[in-house]
mmCIF file of C-alpha atoms in Angstrom:
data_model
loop_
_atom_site.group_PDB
_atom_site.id
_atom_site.type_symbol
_atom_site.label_atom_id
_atom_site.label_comp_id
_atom_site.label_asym_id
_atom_site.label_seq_id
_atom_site.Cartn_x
_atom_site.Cartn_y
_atom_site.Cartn_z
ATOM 1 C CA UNK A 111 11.625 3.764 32.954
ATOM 2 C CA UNK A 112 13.290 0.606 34.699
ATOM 3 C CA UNK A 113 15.257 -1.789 32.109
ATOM 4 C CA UNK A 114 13.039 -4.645 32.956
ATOM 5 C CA UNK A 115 9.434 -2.596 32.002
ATOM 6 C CA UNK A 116 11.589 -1.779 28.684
ATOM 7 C CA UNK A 117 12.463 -5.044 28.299
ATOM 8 C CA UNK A 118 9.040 -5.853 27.850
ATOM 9 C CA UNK A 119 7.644 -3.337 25.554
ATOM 10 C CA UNK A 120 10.776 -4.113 23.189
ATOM 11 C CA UNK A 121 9.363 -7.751 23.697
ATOM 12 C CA UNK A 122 5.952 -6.889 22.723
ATOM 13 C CA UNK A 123 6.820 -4.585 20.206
ATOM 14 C CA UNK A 124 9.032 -7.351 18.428
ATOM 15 C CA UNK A 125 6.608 -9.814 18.755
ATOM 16 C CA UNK A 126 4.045 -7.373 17.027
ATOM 17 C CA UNK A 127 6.567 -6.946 14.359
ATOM 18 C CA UNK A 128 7.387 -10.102 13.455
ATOM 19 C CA UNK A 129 3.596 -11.259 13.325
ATOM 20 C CA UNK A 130 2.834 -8.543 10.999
ATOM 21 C CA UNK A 131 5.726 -10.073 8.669
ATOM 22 C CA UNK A 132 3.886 -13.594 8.861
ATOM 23 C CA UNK A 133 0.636 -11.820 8.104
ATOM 24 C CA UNK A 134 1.722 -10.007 5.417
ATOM 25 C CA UNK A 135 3.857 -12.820 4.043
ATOM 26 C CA UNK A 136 0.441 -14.994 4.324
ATOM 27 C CA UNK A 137 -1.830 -12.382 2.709
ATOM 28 C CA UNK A 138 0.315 -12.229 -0.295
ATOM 29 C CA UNK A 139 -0.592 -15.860 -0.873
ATOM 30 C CA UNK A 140 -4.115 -15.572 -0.845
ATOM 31 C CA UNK A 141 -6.612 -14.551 -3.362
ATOM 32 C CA UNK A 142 -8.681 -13.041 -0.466
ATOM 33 C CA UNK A 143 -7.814 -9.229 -1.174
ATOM 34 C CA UNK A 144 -10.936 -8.227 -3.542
ATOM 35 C CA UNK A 145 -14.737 -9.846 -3.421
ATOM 36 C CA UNK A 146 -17.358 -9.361 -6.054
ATOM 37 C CA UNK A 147 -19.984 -9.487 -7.760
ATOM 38 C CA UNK A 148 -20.405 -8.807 -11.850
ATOM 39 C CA UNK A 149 -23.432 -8.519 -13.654
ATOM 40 C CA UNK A 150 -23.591 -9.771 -17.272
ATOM 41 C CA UNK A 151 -25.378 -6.858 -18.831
ATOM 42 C CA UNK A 152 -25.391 -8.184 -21.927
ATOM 43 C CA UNK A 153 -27.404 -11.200 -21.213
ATOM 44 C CA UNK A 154 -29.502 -9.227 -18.765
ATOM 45 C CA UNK A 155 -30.263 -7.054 -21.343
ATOM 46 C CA UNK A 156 -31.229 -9.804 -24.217
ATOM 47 C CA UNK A 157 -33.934 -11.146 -22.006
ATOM 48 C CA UNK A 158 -34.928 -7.587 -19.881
ATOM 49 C CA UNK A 159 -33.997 -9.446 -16.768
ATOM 50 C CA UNK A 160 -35.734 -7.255 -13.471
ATOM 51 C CA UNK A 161 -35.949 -7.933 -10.083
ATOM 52 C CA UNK A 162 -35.217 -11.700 -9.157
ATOM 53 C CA UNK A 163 -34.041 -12.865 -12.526
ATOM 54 C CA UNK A 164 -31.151 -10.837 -12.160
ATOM 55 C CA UNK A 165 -29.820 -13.607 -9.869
ATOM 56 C CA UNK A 166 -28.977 -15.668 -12.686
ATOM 57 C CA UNK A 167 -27.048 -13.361 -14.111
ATOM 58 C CA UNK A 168 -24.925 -11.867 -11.356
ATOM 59 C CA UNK A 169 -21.271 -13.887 -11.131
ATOM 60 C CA UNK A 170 -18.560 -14.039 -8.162
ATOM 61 C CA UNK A 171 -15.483 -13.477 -8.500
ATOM 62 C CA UNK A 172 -12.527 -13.175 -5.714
ATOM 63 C CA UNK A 173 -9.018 -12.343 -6.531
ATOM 64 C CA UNK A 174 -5.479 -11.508 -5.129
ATOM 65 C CA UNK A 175 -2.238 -10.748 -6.483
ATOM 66 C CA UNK A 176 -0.911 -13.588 -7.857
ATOM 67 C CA UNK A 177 -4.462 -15.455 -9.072
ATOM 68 C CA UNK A 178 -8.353 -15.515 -8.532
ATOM 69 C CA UNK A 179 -11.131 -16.927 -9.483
ATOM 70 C CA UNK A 180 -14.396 -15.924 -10.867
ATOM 71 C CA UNK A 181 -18.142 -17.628 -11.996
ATOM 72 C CA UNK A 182 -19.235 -16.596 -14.722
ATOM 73 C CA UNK A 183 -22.925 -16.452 -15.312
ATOM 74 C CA UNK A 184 -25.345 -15.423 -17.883
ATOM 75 C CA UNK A 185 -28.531 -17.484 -17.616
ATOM 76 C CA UNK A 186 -27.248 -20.986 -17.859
ATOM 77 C CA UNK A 187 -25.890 -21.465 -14.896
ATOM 78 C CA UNK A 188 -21.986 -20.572 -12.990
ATOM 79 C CA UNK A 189 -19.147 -21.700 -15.148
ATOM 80 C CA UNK A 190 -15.941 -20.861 -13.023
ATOM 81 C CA UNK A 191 -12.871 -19.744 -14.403
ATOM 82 C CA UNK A 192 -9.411 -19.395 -12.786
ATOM 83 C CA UNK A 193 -6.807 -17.291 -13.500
ATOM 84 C CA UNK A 194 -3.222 -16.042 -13.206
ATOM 85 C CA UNK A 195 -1.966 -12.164 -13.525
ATOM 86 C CA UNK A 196 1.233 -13.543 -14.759
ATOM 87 C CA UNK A 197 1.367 -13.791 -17.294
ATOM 88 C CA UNK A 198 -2.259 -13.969 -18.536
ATOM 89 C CA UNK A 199 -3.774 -10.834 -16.989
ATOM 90 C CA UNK A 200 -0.615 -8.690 -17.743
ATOM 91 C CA UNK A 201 -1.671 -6.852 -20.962
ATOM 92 C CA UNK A 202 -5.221 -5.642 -19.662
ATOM 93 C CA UNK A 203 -3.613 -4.068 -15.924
ATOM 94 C CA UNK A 204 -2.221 -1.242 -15.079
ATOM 95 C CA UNK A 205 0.798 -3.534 -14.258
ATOM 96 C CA UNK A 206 3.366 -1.137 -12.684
ATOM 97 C CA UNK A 207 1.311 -0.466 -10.301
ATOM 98 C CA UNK A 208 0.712 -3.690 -9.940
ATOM 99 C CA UNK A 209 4.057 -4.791 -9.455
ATOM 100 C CA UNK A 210 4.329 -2.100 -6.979
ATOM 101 C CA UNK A 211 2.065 -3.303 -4.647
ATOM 102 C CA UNK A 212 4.425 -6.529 -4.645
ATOM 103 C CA UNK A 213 7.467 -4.820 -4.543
ATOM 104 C CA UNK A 214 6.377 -2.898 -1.296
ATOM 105 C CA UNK A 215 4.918 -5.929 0.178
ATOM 106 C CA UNK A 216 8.099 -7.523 -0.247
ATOM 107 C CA UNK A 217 9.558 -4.746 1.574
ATOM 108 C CA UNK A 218 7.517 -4.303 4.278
ATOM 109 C CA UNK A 219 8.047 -8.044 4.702
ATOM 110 C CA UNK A 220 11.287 -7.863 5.031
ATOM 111 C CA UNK A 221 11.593 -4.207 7.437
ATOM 112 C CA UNK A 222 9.153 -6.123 9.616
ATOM 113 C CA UNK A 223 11.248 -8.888 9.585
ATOM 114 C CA UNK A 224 14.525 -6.699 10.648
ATOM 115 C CA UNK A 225 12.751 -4.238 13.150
ATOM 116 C CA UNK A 226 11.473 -7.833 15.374
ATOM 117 C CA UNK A 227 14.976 -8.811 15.119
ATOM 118 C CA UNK A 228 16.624 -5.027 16.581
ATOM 119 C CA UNK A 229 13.961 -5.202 18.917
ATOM 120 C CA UNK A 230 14.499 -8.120 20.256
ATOM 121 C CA UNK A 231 18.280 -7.205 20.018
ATOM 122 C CA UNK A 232 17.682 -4.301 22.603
ATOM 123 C CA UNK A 233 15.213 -5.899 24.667
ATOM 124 C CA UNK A 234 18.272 -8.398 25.480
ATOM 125 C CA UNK A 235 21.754 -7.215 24.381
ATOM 126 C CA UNK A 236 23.007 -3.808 24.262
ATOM 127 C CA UNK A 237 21.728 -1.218 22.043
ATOM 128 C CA UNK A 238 24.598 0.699 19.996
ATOM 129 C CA UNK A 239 23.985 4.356 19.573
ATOM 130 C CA UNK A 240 23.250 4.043 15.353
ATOM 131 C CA UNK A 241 21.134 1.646 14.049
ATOM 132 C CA UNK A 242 20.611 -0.730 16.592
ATOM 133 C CA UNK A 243 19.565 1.711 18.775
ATOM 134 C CA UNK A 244 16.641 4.168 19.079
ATOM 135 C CA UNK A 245 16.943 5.559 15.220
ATOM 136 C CA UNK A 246 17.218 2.098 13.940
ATOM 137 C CA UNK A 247 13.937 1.124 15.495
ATOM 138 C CA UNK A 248 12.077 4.658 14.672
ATOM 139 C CA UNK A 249 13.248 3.801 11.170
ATOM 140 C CA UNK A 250 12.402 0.027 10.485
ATOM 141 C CA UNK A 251 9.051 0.935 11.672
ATOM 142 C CA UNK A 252 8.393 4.446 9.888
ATOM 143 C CA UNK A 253 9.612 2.421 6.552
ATOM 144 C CA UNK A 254 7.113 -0.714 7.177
ATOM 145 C CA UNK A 255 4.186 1.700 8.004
ATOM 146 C CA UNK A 256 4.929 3.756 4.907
ATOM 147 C CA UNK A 257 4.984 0.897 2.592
ATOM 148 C CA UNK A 258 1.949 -0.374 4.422
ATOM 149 C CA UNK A 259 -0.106 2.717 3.293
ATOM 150 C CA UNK A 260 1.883 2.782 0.029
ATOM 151 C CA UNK A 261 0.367 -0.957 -0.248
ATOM 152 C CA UNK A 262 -3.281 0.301 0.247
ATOM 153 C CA UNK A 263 -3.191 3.361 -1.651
ATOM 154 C CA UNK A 264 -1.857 1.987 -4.763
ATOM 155 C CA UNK A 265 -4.204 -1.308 -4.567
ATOM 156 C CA UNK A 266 -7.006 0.606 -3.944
ATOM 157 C CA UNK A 267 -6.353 2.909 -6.747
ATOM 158 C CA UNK A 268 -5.970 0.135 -9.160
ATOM 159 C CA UNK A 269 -9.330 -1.404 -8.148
ATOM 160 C CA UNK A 270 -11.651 1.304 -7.954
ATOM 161 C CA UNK A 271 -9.826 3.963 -10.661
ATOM 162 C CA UNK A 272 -8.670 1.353 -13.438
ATOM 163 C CA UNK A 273 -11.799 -0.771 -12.402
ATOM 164 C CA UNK A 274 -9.392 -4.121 -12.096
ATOM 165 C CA UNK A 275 -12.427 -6.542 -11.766
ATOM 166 C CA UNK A 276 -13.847 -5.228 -15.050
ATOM 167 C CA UNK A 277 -11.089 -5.696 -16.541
ATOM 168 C CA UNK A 278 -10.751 -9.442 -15.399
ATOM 169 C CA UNK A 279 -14.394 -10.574 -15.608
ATOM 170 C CA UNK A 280 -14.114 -9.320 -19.251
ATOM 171 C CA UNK A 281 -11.166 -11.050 -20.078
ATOM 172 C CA UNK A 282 -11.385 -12.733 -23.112
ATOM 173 C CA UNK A 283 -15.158 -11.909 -23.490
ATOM 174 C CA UNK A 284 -15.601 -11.180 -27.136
ATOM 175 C CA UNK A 285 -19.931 -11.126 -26.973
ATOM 176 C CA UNK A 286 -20.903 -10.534 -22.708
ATOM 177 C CA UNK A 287 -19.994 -7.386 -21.290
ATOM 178 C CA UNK A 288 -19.476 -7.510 -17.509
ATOM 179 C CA UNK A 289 -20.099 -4.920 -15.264
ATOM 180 C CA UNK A 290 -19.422 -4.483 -11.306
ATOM 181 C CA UNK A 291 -21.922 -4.944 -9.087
ATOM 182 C CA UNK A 292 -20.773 -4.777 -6.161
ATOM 183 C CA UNK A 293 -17.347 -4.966 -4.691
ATOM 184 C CA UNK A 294 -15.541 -4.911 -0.942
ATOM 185 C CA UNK A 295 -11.996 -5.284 0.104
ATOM 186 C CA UNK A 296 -11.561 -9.011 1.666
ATOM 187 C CA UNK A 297 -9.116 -10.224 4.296
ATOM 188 C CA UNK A 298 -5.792 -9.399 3.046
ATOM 189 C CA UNK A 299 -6.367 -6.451 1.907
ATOM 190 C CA UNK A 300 -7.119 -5.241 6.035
ATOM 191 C CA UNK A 301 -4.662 -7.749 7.166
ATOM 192 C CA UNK A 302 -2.079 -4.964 5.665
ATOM 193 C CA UNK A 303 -3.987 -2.091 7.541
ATOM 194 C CA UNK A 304 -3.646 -3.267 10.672
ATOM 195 C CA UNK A 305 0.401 -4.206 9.889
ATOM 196 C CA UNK A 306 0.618 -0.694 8.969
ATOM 197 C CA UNK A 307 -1.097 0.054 12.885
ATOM 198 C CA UNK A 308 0.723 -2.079 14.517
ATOM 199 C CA UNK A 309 4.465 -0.664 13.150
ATOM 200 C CA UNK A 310 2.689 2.586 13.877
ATOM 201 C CA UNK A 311 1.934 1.514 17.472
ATOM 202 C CA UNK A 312 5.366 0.430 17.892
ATOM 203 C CA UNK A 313 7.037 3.545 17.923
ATOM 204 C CA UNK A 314 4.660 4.538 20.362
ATOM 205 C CA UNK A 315 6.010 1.900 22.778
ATOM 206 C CA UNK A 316 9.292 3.273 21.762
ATOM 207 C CA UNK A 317 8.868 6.543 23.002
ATOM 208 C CA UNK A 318 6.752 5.328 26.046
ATOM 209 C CA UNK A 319 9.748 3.508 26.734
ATOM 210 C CA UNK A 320 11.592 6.611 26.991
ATOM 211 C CA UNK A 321 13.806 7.448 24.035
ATOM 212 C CA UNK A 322 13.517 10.728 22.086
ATOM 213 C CA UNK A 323 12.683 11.209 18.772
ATOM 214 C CA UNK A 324 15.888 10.716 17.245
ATOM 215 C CA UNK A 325 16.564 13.437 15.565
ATOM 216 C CA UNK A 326 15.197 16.267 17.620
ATOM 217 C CA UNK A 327 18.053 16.635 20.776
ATOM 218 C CA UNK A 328 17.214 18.689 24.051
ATOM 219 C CA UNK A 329 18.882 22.360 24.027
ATOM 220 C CA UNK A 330 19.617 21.485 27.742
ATOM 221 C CA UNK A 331 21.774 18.695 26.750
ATOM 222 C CA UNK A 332 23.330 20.656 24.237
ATOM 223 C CA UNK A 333 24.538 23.394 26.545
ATOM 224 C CA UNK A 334 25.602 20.947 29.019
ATOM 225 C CA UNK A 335 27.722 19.159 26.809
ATOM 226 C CA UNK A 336 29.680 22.343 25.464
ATOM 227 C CA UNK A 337 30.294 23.070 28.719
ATOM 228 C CA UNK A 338 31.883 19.838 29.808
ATOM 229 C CA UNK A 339 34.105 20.539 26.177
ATOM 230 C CA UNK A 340 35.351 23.824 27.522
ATOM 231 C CA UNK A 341 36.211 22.786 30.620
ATOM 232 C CA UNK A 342 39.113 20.369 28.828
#
């Protein structure tokens, strides 16, 4: 492929890169990764709510991984209630996991961060053989699309198997018991998917811009160099 069509995909594929830093970096912010609703059963129950009068019992609540937010009601009308995980949600989650899911954001943050920089580094210098070269960009993007997927399977485990919005709508709920019903993933939460697609797609454009996989090496090229070693 000609330097200056390479040139370009390194380009695009750095420009990819460094937005999915920004949107990841933004995404942690938010409190846009989980949206629900809970139902106070116990109130429902007290007055054998059916049908439409289970409106005024159903609550919202939206969350992220730093704070949320959620209504609370149980017949007498939304009383909204913010809170922190740290450090006022910390005894009641699973909270390695939920440190995890920081932790890798942080990295994939930062491996985003350093793969837009190497690309842009070969799009317009010249590459070095190690990790400036083709293995350094097959490996900043592998490790930002693993934690990517690391991100989502570890959040997504501690929503739907330890039933995190349970947990936090019954936070300090000594006489209503709160139960889900219903729940999606919000913004953030697919922000991260397609930042684990788009360091995916970049090692695409590294191949298509002709460079091996760099640890599988031609027998051809092999033989050919032994042969140029005997010969001195």
């Amino acid at each position: 492929m000609p330097a200056q069509q390479k040139k370009i995909l390194f380009c695009v594929a750095g420009a990819l890169s460094f937005a999915c830093a920004l949107g990841t970096a933004a995404a942690v912010g938010t409190q846009l990764w989980v949206k629900g609703t809970m139902l106070c059963q116990t109130g429902a129950l007290l007055v054998n709510a059916t049908g439409q009068e289970l409106g005024k019992f159903i609550g919202k609540i939206q969350y992220g991984l730093f704070y949320g937010e959620r209504v609370r009601q149980c017949g007498l009308g939304g009383r909204p209630f913010q809170f922190s995980f740290f450090p006022d949600l910390l005894k009641i989650i699973p909270a390695s996991i939920h440190v995890s899911v920081i932790l890798f954001c942080t990295v994939l943050i930062i491996f985003a961060l350093v793969g837009a920089g190497f690309f842009m580094f070969n799009a317009f210098g010249s590459p070095y053989e190690t990790l400036h070269g083709p293995v350094g960009l097959y490996l900043w993007s592998f490790v930002a699309c693993s934690c990517g997927c690391l991100i989502m399977i570890l959040f997504s485990s501690e929503v739907k198997i330890h039933h995190l919005s349970e947990k936090i709508a019954n936070f300090k709920e000594g006489t209503f018991t709160f139960k889900t019903h219903s729940e999606q993933f919000a913004n953030s939460f697919w922000i991260i998917l397609v930042c684990s697609l788009v360091q995916f797609l970049n090692a695409l454009l590294i191949r298509f811009a002709g460079f091996e996989f760099p640890f599988s090496k031609s027998k051809h090229s092999g033989t050919t160099t032994g042969a140029v070693d005997l010969m001195y």
